[in-house]
mmCIF file of C-alpha atoms in Angstrom:
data_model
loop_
_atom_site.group_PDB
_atom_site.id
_atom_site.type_symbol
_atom_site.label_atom_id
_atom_site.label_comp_id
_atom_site.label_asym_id
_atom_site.label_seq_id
_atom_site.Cartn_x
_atom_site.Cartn_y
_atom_site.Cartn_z
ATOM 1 C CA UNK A 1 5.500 -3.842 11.525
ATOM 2 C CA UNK A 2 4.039 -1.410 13.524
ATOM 3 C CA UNK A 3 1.238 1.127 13.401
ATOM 4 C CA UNK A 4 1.349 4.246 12.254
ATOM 5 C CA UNK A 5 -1.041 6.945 12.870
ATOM 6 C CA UNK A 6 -1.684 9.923 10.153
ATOM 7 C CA UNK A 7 -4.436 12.558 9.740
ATOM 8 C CA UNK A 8 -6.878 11.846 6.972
ATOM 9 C CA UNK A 9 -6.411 15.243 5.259
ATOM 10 C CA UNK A 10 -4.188 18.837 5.579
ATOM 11 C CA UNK A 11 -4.130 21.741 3.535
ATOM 12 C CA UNK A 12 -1.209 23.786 2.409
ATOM 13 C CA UNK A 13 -0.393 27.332 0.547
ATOM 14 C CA UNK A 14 1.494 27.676 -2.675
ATOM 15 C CA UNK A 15 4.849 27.713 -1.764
ATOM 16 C CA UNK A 16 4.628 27.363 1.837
ATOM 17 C CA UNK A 17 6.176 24.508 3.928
ATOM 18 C CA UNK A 18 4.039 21.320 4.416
ATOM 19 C CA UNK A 19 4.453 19.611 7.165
ATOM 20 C CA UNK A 20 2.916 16.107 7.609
ATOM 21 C CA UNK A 21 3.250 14.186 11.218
ATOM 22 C CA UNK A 22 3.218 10.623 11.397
ATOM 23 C CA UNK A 23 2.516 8.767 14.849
ATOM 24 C CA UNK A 24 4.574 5.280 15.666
ATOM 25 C CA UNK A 25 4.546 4.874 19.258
ATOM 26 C CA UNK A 26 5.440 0.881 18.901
ATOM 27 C CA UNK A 27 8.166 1.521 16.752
ATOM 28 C CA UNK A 28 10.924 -0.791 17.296
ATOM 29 C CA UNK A 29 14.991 -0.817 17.269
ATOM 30 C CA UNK A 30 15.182 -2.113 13.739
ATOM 31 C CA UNK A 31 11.983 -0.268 12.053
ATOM 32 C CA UNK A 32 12.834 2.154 9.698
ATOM 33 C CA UNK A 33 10.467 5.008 8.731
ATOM 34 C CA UNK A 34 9.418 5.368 4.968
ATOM 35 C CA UNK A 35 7.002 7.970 3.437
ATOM 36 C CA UNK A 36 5.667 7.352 -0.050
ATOM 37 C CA UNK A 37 2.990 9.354 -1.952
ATOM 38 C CA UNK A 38 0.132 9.037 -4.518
ATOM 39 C CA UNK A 39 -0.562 11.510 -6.698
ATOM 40 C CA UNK A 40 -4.676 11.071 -8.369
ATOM 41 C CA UNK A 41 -4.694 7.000 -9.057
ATOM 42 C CA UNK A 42 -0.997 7.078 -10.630
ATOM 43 C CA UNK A 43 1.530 4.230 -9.030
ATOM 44 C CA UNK A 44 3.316 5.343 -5.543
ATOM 45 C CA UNK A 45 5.706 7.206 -5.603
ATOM 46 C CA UNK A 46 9.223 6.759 -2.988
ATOM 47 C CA UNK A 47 10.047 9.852 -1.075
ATOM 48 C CA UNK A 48 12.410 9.339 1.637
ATOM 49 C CA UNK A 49 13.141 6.733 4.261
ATOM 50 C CA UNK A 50 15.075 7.154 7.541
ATOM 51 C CA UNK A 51 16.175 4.944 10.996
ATOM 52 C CA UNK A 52 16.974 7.514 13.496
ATOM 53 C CA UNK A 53 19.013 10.765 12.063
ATOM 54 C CA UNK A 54 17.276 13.479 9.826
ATOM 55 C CA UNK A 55 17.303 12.774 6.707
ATOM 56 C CA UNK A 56 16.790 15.464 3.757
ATOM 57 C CA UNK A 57 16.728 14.366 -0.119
ATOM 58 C CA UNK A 58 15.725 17.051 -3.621
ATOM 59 C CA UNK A 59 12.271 15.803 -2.455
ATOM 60 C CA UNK A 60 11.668 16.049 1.352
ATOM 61 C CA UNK A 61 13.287 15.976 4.364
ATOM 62 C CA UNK A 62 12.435 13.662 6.809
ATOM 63 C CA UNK A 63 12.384 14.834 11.041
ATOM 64 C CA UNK A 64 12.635 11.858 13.646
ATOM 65 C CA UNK A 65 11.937 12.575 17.018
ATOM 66 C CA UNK A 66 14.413 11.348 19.325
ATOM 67 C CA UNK A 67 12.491 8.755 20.534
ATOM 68 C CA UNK A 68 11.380 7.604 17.279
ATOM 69 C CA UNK A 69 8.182 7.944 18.250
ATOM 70 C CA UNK A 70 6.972 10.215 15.642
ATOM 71 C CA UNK A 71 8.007 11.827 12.453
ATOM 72 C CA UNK A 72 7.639 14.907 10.417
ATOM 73 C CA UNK A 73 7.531 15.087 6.483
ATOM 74 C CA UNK A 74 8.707 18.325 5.249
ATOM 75 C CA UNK A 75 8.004 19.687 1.595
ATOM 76 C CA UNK A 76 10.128 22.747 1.917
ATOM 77 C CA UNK A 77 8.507 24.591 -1.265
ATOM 78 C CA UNK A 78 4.892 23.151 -1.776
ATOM 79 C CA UNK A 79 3.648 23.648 -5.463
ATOM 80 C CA UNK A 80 0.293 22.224 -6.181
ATOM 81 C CA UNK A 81 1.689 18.988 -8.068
ATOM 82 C CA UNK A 82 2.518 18.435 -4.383
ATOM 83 C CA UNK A 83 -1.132 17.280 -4.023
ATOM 84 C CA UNK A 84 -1.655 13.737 -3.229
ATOM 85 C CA UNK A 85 -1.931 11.296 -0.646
ATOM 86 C CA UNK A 86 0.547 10.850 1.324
ATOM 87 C CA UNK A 87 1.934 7.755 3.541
ATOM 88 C CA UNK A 88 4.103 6.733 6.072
ATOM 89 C CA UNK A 89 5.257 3.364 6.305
ATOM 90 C CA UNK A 90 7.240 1.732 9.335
ATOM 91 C CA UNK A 91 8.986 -1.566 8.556
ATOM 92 C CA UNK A 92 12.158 -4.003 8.921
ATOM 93 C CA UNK A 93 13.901 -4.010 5.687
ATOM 94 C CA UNK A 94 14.636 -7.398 4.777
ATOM 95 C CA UNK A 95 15.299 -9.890 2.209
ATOM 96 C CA UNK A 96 11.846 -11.954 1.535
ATOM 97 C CA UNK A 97 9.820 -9.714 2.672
ATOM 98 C CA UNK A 98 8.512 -6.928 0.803
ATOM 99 C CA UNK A 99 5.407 -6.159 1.902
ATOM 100 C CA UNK A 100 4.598 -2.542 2.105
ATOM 101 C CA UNK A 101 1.662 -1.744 4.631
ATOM 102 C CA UNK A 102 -0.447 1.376 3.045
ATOM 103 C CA UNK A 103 -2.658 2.505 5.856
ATOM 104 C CA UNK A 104 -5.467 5.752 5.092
ATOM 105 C CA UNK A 105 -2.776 8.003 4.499
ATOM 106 C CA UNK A 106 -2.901 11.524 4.862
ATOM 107 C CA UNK A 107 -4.154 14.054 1.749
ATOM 108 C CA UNK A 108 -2.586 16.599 1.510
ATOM 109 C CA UNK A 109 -4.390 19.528 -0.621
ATOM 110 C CA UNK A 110 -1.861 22.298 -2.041
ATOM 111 C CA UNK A 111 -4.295 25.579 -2.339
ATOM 112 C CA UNK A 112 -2.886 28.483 -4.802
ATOM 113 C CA UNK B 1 15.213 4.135 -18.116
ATOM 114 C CA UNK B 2 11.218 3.329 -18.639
ATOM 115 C CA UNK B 3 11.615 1.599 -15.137
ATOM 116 C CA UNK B 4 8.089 -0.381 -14.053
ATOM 117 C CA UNK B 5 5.777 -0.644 -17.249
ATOM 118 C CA UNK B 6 2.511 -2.182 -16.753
ATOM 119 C CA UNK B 7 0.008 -3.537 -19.713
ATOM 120 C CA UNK B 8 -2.453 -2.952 -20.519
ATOM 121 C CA UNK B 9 -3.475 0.391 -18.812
ATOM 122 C CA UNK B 10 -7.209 -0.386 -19.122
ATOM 123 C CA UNK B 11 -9.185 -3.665 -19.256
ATOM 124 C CA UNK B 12 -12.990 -4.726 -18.994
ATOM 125 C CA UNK B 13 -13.534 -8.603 -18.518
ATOM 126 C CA UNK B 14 -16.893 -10.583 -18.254
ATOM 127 C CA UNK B 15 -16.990 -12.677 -15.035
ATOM 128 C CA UNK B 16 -15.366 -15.921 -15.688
ATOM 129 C CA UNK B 17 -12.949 -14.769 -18.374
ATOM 130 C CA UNK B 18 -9.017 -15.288 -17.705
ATOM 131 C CA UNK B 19 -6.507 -12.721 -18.504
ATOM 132 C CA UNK B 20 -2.667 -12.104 -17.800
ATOM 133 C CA UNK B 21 -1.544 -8.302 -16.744
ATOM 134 C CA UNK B 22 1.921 -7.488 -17.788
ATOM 135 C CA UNK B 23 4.529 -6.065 -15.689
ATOM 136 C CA UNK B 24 8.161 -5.566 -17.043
ATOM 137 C CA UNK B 25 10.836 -3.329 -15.634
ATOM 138 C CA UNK B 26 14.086 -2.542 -16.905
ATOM 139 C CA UNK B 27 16.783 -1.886 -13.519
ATOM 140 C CA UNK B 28 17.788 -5.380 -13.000
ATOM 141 C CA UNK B 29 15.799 -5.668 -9.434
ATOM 142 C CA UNK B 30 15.479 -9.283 -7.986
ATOM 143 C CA UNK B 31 12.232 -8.252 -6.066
ATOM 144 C CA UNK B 32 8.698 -7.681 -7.927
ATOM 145 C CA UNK B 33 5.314 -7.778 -6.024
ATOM 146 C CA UNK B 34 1.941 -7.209 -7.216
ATOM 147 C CA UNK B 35 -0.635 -4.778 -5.238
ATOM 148 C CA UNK B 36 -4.603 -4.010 -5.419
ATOM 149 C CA UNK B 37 -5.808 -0.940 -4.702
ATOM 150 C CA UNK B 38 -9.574 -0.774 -3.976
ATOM 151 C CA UNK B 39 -11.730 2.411 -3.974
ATOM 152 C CA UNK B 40 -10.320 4.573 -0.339
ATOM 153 C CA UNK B 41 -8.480 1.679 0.374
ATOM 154 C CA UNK B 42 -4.291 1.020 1.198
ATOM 155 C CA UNK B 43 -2.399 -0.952 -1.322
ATOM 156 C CA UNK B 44 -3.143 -5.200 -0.371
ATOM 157 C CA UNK B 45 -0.139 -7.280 -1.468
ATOM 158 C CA UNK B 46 -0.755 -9.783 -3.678
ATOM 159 C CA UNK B 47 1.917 -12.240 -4.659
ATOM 160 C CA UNK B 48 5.720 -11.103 -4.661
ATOM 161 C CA UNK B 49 8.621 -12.557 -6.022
ATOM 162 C CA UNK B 50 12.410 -12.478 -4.728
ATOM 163 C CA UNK B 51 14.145 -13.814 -7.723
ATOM 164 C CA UNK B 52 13.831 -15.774 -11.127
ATOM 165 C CA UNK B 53 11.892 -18.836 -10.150
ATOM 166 C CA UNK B 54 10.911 -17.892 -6.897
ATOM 167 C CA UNK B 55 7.416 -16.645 -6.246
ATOM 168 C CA UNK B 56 5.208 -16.477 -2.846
ATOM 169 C CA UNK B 57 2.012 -15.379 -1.341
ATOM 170 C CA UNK B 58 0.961 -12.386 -0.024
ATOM 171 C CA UNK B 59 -1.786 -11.288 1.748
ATOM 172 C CA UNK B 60 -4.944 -11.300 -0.709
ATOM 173 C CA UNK B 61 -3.223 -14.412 -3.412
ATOM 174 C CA UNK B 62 -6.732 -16.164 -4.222
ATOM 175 C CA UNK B 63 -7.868 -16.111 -7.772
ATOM 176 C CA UNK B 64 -4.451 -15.286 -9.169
ATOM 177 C CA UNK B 65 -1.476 -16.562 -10.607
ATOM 178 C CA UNK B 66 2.210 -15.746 -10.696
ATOM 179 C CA UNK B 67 5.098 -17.210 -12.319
ATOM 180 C CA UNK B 68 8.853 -15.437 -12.547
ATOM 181 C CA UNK B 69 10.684 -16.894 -15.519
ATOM 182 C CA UNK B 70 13.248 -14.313 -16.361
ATOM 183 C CA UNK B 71 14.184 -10.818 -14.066
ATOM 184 C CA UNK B 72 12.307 -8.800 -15.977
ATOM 185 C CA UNK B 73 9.126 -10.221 -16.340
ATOM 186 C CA UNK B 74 6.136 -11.144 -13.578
ATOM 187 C CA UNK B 75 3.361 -11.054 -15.466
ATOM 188 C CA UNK B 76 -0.258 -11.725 -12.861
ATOM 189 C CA UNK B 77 -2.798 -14.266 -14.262
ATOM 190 C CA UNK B 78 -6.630 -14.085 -13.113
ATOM 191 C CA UNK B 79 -7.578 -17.964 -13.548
ATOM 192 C CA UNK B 80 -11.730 -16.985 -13.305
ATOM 193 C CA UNK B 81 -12.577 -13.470 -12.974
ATOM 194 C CA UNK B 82 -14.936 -12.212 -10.911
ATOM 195 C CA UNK B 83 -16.771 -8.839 -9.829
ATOM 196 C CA UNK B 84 -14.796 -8.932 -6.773
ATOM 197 C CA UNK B 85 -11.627 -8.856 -8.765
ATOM 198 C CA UNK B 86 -12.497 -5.137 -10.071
ATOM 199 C CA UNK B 87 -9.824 -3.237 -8.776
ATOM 200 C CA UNK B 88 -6.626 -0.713 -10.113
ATOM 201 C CA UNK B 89 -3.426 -3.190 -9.712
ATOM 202 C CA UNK B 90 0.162 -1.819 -9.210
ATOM 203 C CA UNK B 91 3.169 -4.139 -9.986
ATOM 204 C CA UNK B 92 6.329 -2.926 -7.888
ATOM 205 C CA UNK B 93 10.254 -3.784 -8.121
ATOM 206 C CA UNK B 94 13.186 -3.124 -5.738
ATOM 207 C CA UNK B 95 16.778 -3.793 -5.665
ATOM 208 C CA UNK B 96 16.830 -5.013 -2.016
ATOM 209 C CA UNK B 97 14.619 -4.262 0.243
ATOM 210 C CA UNK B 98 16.995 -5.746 2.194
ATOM 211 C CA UNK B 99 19.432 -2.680 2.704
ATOM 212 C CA UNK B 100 16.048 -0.095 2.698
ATOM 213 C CA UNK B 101 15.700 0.208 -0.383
ATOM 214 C CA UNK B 102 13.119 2.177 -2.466
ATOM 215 C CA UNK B 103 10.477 0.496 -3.782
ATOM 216 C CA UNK B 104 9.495 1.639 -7.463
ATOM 217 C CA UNK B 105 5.746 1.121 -8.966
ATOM 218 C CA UNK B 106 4.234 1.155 -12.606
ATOM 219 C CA UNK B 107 1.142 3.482 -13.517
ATOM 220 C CA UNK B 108 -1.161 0.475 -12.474
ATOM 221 C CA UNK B 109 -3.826 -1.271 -14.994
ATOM 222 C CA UNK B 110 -7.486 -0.359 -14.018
ATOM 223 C CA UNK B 111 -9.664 -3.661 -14.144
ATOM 224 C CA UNK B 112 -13.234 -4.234 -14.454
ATOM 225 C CA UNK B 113 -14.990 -7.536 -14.337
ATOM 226 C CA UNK B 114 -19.180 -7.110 -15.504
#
C-alpha cells in the first residue's frame, strides 16, 4: 500500500469548512483513497472512500487531484464533535486482505 | 442494529493470567480483524478472519489466539499476559473489503496487565 503523508495537527472555526490534505505520491492504478476518523479513544469511525472522481457523502466530501497524487477531506459545516483524529488510508481492496494501515494521522481541533 | 460490540469495556490482568475479549457483531459480515492501539500510536493488526473457520495472522499475532466458529463471533484469547500486552484493542467487521467496502469498529476494550 502506499504512503501517505498528513500533518500532525490543524485547527478549525465553528462552522467553518475544514479542509484536511493528504499526500500519496506512490499511489498506484488500483489504490483507492479512504479517510477514517477517531474521535477521543472511541473505535474508528468510516468516512468516505474514493478511486479517482470526487466523491461527497452526509459526512464529507472527498477531492482527488487529477493525478491522484493528493487528496482533500472536506467537512463542509465543522461543529466541534468534528474533533478527532483524522486518517487517510490508501489501499487495494481485496478479498483476504484487510489490513488497514493507520499512520500519525492528522488532529484536527474544532475551536468555538 | 448494535453493529460491532466488544466485552468487556475495561479489564486489569496480573502478568501471566489468560483472558478471552469478546467481539460480536450483528450485519452478517464474513470479515472480522482484531487491532491494538498503543498510546500515539496507528492501529497494528492483529489476527483477521475472512470467514467461519478461517482465521490468519496479521502483523503483531504473538501472544494471542483466534478462533472463528460461527459469523458472528471472533472472540481474541491472551494465552500469558504480559505488561507488554497493555493496550486499548478494537475488533472490526466488513462486508467485503473486496468491493471497498467500509470497515466498521466496536468501542474497543482498554487492557491492563500489572
Amino acid at each position: 500500500d502506499a504512503k501517505t503523508t498528513q500533518p500532525p495537527s490543524m485547527d478549525c472555526a465553528e462552522g467553518r469548512a475544514a479542509n484536511l490534505p493528504c499526500n500519496h505520491s506512490t499511489i498506484s492504478g488500483n489504490e483507492y483513497v479512504y479517510w477514517y476518523r477517531q474521535i477521543h479513544s472511541q473505535g474508528p469511525q468510516y468516512i468516505i472512500h474514493g478511486l479517482k472522481n470526487n466523491e461527497t457523502n452526509e459526512m464529507a466530501s472527498l477531492i482527488i487531484t487529477e493525478d491522484r497524487k493528493s487528496s482533500t477531506l472536506i467537512l463542509p459545516h465543522a461543529t466541534l464533535r468534528d474533533t478527532a483524529v483524522y486518517y487517510c488510508i490508501v489501499r487495494v481492496p481485496q478479498r483476504g486482505d484487510q489490513k488497514l494501515v493507520f499512520g500519525q494521522g492528522t488532529r484536527l481541533t474544532i475551536n468555538p | 442494529n448494535a453493529g460491532v460490540t466488544q466485552t468487556p469495556k475495561f479489564q486489569v490482568l496480573k502478568t501471566g493470567q489468560s483472558m478471552t475479549l469478546q467481539c460480536a457483531q450483528d450485519m452478517n459480515h464474513e470479515y472480522m480483524s482484531w487491532y491494538r492501539q498503543d498510546p500515539g500510536m496507528g492501529l497494528r493488526l492483529i489476527h483477521y478472519s475472512v470467514g467461519a473457520g478461517i482465521t490468519d495472522q496479521g502483523e503483531v499475532p504473538n501472544g494471542y489466539n483466534v478462533s472463528r466458529s460461527t459469523t458472528e463471533d471472533f472472540p481474541l484469547r491472551l494465552l500469558s499476559a504480559a505488561p507488554s500486552q497493555t493496550s486499548v484493542y478494537f475488533c472490526a467487521s466488513s462486508s467485503n473489503p473486496g468491493r471497498g467496502t467500509e470497515a466498521f469498529f466496536g468501542q474497543g476494550t482498554r487492557l491492563t496487565v500489572v
